[in-house]
mmCIF file of C-alpha atoms in Angstrom:
data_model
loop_
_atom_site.group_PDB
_atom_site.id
_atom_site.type_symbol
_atom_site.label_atom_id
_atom_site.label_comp_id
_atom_site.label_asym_id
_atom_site.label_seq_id
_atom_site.Cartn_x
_atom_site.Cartn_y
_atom_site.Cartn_z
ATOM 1 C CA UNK A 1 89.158 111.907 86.938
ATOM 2 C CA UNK A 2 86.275 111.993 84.135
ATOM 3 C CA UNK A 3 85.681 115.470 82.086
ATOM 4 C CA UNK A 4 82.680 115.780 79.781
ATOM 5 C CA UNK A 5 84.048 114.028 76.277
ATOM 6 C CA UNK A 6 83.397 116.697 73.604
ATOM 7 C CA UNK A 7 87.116 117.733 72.466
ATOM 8 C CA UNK A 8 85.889 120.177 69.869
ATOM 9 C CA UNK A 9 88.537 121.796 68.345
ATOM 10 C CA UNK A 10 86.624 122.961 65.601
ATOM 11 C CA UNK A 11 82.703 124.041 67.475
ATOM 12 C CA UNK A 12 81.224 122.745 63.614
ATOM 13 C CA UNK A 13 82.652 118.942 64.099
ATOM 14 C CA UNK A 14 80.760 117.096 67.272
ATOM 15 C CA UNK A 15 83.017 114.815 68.627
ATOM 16 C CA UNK A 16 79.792 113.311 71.146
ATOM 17 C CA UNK A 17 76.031 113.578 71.822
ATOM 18 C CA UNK A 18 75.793 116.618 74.171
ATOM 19 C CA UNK A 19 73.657 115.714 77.809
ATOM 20 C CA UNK A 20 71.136 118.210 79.470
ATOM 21 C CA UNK A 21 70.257 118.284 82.820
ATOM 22 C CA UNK A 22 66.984 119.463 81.903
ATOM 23 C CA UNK A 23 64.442 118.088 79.922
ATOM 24 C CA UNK A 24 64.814 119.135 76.663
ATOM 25 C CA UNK A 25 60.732 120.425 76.765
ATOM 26 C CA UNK A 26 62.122 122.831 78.948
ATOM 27 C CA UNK A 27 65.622 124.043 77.184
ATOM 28 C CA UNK A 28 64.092 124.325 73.836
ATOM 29 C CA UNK A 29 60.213 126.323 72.831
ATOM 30 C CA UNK A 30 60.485 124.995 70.047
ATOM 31 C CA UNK A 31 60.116 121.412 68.754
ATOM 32 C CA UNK A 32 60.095 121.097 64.868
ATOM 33 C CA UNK A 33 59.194 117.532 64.091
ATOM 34 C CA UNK A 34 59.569 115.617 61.356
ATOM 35 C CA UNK A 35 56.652 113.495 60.732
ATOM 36 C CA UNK A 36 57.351 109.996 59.035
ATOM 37 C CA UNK A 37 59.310 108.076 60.841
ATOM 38 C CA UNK A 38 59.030 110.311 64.132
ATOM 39 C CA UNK A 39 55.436 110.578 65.052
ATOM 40 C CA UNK A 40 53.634 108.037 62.936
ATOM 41 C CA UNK A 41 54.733 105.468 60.326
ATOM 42 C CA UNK A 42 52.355 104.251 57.453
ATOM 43 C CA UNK A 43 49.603 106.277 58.948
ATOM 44 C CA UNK A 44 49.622 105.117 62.639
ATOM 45 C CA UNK A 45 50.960 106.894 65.681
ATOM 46 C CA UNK A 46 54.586 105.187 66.997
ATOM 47 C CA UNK A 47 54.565 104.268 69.855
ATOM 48 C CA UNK A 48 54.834 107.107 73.024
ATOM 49 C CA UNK A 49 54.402 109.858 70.407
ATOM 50 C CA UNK A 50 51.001 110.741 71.423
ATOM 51 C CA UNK A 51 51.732 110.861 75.077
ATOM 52 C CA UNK A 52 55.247 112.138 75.033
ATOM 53 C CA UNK A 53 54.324 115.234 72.205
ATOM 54 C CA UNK A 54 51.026 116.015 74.730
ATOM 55 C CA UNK A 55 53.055 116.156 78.027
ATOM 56 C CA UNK A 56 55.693 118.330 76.311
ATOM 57 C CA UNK A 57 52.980 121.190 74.603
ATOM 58 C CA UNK A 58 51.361 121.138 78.306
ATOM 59 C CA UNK A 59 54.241 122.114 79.780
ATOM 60 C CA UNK A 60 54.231 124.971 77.189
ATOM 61 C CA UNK A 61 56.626 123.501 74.544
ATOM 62 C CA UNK A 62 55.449 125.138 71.057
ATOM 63 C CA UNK A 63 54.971 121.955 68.732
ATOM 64 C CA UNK A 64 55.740 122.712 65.070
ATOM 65 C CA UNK A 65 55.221 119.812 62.249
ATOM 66 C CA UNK A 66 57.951 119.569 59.098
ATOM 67 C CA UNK A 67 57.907 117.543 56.474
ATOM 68 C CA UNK A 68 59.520 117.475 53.266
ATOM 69 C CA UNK A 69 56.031 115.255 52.187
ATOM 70 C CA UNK A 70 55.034 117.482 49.721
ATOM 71 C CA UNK A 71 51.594 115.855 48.916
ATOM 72 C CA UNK A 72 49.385 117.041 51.672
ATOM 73 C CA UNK A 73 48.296 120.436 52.850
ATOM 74 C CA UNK A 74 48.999 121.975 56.205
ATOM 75 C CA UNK A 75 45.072 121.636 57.118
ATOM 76 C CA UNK A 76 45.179 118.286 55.955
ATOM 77 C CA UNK A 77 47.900 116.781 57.863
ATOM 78 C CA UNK A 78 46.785 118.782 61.124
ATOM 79 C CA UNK A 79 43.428 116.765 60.589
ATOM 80 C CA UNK A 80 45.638 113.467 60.577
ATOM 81 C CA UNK A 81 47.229 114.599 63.887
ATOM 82 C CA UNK A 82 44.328 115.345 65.454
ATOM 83 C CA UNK A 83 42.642 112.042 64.702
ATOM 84 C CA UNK A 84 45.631 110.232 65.835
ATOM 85 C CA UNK A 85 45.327 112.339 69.520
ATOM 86 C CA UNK A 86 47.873 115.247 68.586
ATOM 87 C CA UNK A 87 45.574 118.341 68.555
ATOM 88 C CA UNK A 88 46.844 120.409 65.724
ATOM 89 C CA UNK A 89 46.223 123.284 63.764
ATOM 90 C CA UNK A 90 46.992 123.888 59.916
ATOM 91 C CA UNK A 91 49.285 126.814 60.896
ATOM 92 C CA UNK A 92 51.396 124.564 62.905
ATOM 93 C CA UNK A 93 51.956 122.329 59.821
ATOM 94 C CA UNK A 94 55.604 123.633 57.874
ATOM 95 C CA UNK A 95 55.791 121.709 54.042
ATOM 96 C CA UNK A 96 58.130 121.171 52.008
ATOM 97 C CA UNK A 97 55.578 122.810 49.306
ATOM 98 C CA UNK A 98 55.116 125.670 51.025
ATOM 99 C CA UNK A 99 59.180 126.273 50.839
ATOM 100 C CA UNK A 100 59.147 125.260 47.377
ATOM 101 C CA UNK A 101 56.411 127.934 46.305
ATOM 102 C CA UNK A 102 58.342 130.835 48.426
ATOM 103 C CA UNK A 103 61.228 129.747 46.362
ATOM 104 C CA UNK A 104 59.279 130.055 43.200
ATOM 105 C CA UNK A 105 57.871 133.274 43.945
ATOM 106 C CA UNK A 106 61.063 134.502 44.197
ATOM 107 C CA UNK A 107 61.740 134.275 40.882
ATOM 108 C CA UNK A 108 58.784 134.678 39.210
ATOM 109 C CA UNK A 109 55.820 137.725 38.424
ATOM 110 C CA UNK A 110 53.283 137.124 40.727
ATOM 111 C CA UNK A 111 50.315 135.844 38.868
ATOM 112 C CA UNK A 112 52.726 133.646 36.395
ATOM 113 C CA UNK A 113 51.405 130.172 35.893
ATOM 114 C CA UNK A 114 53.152 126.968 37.117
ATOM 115 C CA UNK A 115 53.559 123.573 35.858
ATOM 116 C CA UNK A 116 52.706 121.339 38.983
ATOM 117 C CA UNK A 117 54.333 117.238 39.054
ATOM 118 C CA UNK A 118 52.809 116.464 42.530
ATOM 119 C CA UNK A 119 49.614 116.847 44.516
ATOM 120 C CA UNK A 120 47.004 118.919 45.717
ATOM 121 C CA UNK A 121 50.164 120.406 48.364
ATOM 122 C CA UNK A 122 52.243 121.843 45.828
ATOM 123 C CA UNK A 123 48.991 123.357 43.882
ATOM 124 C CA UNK A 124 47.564 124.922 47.392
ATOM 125 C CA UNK A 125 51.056 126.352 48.678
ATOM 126 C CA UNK A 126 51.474 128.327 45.377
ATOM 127 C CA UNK A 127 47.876 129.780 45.523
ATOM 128 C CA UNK A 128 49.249 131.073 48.680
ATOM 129 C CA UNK A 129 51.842 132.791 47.170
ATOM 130 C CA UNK A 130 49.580 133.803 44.211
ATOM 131 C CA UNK A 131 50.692 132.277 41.755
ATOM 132 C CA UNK A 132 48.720 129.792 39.312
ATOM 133 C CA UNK A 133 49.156 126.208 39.078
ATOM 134 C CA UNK A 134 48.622 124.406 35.850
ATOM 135 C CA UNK A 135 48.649 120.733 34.516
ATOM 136 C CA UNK A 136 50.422 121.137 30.732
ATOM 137 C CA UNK A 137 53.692 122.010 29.469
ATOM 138 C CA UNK A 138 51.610 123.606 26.981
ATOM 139 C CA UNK A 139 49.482 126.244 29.309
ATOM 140 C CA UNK A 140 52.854 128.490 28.956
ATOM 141 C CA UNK A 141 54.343 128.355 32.241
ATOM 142 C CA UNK A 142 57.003 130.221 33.563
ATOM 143 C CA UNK A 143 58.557 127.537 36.074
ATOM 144 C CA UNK A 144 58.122 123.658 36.986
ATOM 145 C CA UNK A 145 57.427 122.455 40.710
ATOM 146 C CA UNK A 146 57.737 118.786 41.217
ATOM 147 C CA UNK A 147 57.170 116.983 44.349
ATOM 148 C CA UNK A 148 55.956 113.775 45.842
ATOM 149 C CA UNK A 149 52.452 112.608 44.259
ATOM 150 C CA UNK A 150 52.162 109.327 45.853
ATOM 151 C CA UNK A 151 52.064 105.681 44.686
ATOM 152 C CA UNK A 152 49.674 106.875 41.653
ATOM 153 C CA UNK A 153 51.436 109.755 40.282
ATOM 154 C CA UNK A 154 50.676 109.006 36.233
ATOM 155 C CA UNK A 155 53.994 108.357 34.362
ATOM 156 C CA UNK A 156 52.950 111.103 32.139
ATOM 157 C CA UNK A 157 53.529 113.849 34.282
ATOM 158 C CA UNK A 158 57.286 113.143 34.276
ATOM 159 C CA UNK A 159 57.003 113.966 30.688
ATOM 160 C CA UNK A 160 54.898 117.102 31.144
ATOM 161 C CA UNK A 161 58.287 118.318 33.321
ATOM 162 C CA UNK A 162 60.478 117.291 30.836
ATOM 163 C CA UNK A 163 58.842 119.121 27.696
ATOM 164 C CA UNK A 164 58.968 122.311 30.138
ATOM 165 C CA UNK A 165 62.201 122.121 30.920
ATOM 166 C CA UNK A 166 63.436 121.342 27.450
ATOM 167 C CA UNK A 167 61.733 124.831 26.462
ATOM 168 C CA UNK A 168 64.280 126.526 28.877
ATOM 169 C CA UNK A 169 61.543 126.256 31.805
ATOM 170 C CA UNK A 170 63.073 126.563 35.288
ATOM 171 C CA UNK A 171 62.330 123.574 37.622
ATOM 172 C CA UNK A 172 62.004 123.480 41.216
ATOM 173 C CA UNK A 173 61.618 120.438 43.628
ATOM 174 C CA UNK A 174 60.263 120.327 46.911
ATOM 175 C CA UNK A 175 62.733 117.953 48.180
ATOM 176 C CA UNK A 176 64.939 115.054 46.801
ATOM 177 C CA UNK A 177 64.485 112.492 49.820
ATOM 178 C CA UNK A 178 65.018 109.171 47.749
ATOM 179 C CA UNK A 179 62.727 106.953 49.834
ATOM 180 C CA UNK A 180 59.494 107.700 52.527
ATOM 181 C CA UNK A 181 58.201 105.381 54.813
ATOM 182 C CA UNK A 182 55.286 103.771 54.576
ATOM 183 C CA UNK A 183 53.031 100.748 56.113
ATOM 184 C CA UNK A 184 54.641 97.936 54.245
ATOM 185 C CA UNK A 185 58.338 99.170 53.984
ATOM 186 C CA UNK A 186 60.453 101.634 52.349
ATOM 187 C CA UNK A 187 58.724 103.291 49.177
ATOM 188 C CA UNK A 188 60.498 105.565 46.807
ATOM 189 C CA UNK A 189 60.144 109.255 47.791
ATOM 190 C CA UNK A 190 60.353 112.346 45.746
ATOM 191 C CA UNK A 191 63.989 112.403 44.758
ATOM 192 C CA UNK A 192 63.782 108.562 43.000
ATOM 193 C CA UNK A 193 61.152 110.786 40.777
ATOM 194 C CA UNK A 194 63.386 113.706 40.618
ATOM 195 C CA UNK A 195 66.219 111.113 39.444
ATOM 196 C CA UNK A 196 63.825 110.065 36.525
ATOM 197 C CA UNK A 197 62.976 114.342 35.030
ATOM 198 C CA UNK A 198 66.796 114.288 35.781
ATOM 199 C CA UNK A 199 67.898 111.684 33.655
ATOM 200 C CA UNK A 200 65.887 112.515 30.691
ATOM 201 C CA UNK A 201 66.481 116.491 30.767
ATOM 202 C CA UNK A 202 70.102 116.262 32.070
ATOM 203 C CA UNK A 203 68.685 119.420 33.982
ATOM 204 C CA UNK A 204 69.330 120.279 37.841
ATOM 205 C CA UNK A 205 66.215 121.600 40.338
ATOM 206 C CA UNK A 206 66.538 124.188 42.646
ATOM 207 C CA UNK A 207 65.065 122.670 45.847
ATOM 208 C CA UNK A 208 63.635 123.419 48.696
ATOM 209 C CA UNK A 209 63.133 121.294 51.278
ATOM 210 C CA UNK A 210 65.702 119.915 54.289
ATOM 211 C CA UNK A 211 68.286 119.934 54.669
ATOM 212 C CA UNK A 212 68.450 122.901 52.921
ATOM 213 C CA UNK A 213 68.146 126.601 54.110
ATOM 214 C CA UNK A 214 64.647 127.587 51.986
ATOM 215 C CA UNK A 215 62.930 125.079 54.197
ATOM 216 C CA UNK A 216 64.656 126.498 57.461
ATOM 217 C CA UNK A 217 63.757 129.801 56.585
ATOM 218 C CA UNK A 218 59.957 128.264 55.762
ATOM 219 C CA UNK A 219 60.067 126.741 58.723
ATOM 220 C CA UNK A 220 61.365 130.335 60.785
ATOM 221 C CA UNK A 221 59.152 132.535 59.542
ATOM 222 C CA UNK A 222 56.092 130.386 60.107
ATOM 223 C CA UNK A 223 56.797 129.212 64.046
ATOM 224 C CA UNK A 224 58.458 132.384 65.147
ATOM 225 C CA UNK A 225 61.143 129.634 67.096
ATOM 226 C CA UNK A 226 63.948 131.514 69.521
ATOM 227 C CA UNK A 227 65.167 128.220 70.728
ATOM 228 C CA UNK A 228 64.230 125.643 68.323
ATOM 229 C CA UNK A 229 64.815 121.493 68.376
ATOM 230 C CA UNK A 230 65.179 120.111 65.326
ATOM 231 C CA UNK A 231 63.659 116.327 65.882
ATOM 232 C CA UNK A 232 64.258 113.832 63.095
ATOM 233 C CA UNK A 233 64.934 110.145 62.496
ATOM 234 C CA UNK A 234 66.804 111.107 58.891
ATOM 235 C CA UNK A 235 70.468 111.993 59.286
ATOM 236 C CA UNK A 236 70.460 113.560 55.674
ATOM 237 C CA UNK A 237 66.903 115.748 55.753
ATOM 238 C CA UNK A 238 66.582 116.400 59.667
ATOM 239 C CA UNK A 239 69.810 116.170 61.265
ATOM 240 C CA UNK A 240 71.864 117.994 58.325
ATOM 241 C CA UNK A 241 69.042 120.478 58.551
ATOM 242 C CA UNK A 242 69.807 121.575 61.634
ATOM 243 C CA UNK A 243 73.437 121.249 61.249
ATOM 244 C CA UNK A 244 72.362 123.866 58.397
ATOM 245 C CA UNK A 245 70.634 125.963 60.438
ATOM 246 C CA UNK A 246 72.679 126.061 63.283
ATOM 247 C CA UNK A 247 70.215 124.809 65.835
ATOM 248 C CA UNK A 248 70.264 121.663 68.047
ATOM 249 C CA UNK A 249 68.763 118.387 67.175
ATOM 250 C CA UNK A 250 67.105 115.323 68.231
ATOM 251 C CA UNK A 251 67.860 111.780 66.896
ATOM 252 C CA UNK A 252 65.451 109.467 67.308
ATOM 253 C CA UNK A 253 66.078 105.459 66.384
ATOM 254 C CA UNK A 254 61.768 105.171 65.170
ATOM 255 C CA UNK A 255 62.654 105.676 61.489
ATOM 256 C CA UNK A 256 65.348 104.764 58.801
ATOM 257 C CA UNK A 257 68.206 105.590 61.016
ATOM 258 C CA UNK A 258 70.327 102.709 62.440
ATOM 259 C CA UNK A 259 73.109 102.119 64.895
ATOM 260 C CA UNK A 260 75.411 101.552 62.518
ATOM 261 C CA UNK A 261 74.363 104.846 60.011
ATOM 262 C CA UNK A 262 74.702 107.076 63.294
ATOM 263 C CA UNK A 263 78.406 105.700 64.428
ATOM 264 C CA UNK A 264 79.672 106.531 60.725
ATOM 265 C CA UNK A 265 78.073 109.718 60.563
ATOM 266 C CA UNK A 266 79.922 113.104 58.975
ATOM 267 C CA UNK A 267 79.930 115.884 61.086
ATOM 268 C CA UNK A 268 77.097 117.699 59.378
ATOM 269 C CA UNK A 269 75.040 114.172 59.812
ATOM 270 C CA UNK A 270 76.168 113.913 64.005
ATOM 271 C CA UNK A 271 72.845 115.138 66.118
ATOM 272 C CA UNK A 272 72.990 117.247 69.631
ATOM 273 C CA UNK A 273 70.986 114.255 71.238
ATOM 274 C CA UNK A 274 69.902 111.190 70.308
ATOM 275 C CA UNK A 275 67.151 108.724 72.164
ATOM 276 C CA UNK A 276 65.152 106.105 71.012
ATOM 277 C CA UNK A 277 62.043 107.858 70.594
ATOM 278 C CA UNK A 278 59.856 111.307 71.547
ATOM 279 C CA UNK A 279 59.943 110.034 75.346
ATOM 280 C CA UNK A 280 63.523 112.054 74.875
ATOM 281 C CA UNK A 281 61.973 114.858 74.856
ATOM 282 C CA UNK A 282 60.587 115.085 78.359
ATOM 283 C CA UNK A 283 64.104 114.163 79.889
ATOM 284 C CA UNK A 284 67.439 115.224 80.497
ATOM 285 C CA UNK A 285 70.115 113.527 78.780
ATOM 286 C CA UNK A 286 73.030 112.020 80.455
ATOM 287 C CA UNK A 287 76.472 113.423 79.603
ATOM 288 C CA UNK A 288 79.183 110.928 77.796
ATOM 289 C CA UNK A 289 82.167 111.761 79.779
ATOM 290 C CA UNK A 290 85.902 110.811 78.976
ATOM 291 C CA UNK A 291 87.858 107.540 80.803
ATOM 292 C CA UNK A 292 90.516 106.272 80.516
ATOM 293 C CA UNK A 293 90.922 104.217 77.261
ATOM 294 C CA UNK A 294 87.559 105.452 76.278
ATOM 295 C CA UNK A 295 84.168 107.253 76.438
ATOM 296 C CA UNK A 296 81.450 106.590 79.487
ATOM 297 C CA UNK A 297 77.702 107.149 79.672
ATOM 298 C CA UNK A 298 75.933 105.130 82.080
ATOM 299 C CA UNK A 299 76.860 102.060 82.667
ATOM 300 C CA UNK A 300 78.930 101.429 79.176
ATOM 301 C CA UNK A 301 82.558 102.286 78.477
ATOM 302 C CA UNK A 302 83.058 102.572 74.437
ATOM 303 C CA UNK A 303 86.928 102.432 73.443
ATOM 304 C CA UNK A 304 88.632 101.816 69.878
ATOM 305 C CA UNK A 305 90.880 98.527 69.617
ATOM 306 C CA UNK A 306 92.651 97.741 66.361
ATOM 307 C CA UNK A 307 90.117 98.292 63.308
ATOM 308 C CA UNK A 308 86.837 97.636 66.303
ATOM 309 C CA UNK A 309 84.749 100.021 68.669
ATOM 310 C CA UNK A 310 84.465 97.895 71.368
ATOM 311 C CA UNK A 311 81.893 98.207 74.240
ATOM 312 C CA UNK A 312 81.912 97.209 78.117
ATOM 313 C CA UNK A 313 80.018 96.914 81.177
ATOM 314 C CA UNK A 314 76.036 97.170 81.289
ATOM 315 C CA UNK A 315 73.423 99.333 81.286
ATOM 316 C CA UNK A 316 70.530 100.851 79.210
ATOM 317 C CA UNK A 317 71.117 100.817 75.219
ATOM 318 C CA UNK A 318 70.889 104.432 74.764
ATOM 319 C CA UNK A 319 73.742 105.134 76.843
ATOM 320 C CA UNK A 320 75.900 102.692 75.352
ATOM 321 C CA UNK A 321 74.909 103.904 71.634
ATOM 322 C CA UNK A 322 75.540 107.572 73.169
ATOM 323 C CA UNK A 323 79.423 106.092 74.114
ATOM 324 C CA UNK A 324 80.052 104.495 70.928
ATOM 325 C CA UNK A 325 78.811 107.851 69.173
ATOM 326 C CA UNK A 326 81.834 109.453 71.463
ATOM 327 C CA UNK A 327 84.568 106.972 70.262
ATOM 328 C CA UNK A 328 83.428 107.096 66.556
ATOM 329 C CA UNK A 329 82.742 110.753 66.442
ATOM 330 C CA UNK A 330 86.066 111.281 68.259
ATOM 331 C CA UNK A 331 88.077 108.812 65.953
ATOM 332 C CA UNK A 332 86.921 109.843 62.693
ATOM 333 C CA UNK A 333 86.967 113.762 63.325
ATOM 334 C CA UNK A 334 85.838 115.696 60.356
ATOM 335 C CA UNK A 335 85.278 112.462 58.313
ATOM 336 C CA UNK A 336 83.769 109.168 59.011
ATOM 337 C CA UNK A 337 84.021 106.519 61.206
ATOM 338 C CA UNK A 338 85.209 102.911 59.304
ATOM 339 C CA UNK A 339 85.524 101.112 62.301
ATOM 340 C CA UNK A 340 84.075 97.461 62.734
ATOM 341 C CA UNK A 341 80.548 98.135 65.520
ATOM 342 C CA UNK A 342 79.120 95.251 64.544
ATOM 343 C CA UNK A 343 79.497 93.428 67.990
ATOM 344 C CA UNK A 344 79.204 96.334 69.850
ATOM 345 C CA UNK A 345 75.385 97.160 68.399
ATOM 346 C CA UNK A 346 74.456 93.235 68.893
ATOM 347 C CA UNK A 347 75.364 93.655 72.521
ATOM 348 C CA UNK A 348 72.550 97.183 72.384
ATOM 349 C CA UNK A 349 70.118 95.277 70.152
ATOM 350 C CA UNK A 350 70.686 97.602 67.673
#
């Protein structure tokens, strides 16, 4: 007799992806979306994102936009969206800059001038919260913002941060994300820049953006969610996010996450869901249940034998990635799955 395979014995370490026998657009009003990686990729739409994020707002799903990209505004972004067929306004745009300048203005006179390292973002979510933006270490500023700038941030405004924050300047960082995808690859994000004001001041930021709770609060205060979805392809920025937050969340396999990153996931890495991409939103999601020896979804049985997860039988991929998430999850508890998947993936194409 099979039982539904979550053996929580602790409700903060997921042992299994959870199922839904509704569609998720229906269970949750809430979607907040990452962006790269999860509806377009260099620019251009993934594929079903379009289709699958219009079907889900028309069945009255609030869509919400979060990104720890730090060098566009909301308005700005919302324009992108809407020329890729995702009608969007600014206010349903949540930055990483507009997190990092509430965090700011927490701790500084309103008015007080800021050194900004990033782009036109950062400068417009401080306006917002009335403060001043300003290009010099030498325009006396109170704090230091940093976040992405692109591929043509000037070298030189590293060392603009790094005279600040040798005066005794606070800095702040939109994010640390070390990499952000882009058209041709994996490019270096914010954090690989933070690394570099790091390594010369020996200073530490306080940041914002996910997975940490200034950015969930951001994000909160701007939707209004009661019942949010947190849907990311980063186990690090979206899924730990959530974990963070204490809301449910949505893998999806369009960005930098892998098969094999997912199965050796920590607890606060392990999504609620996970599908290959936003056509998971519009469906249920099929409970991994327990058998003997193993873990079922579909057509797959996932098992551990020896130092191996090991899969059998047929079916779609998604199950049998759900299964293996069941075994691994289950087997590594509050740590981290070692375990050899390599043959098991091959068999998903993953």
């Amino acid at each position: 007799m099979s039982q539904a395979a979550s053996r929580n014995t602790d409700a903060r370490v997921r042992t299994c992806p959870d199922g839904s026998e509704r569609a998720l657009s229906e269970v949750y009003d809430t979607a907040l979306l990452d962006l790269d990686g999860v509806v377009y990729a260099g620019g251009h739409a993934i594929a079903h994102a379009v289709d699958s994020l219009g079907t889900a707002r028309d069945g009255g799903m609030h869509l919400a936009y979060v990104t720890n990209n730090a060098l566009r505004t909301p308005d700005a972004v919302a324009e992108h969206l809407t020329e890729l067929g995702i009608p969007t306004d600014g206010s349903d745009v949540i930055t990483s800059a507009q997190a990092a300048a509430r965090l700011v203005s927490d701790h500084v006179p309103q008015g007080a001038r800021v050194l900004v390292i990033g782009g036109e973002g950062l400068r417009v979510a401080l306006r917002e919260r009335g403060l001043e933006p300003v290009e010099s270490a030498d325009d006396d500023p109170v704090a230091v913002v940093q976040g992405y700038g692109g591929p043509d941030m000037a070298w030189g405004r590293f060392a603009e941060a790094c005279f600040a924050i040798a005066r005794g300047v606070p800095w702040f960082a939109s994010n640390t994300d070390l990499t952000i995808p882009s058209a041709r690859g994996i490019a270096p994000g914010n954090g690989a820049a933070v690394e570099v004001v790091r390594i010369a001041t020996g200073a530490e930021p306080r940041v914002a953006g996910k997975p940490l709770p200034p950015m969930h609060r951001e994000t909160i205060l701007r939707t209004g969610a009661e019942r949010p979805l947190v849907v990311g392809d980063r186990l690090d920025t979206d899924i730990e996010g959530a974990f963070n937050g204490e809301v449910d969340s949505l893998l999806v396999l369009t960005g930098v996450t892998d098969g094999a990153q997912l199965l050796a996931a920590p607890p606060e890495h392990r999504p609620t869901y996970v599908d290959a991409d936003l056509r998971g939103m519009l469906t249920g999601q099929p409970e991994v249940t327990s058998v003997d020896g193993g873990f079922g979804c579909g057509g797959w049985t996932a098992s551990v034998r020896g130092e191996e997860l090991v899969l059998d039988g047929e079916g779609q991929a998604m199950d049998g990635l759900r299964a293996l998430c069941a075994a691994a999850w289950t087997e590594a508890g509050d740590g981290t799955c070692g375990l050899d998947a390599g043959k098991a993936l091959s068999r998903l194409g993953l």
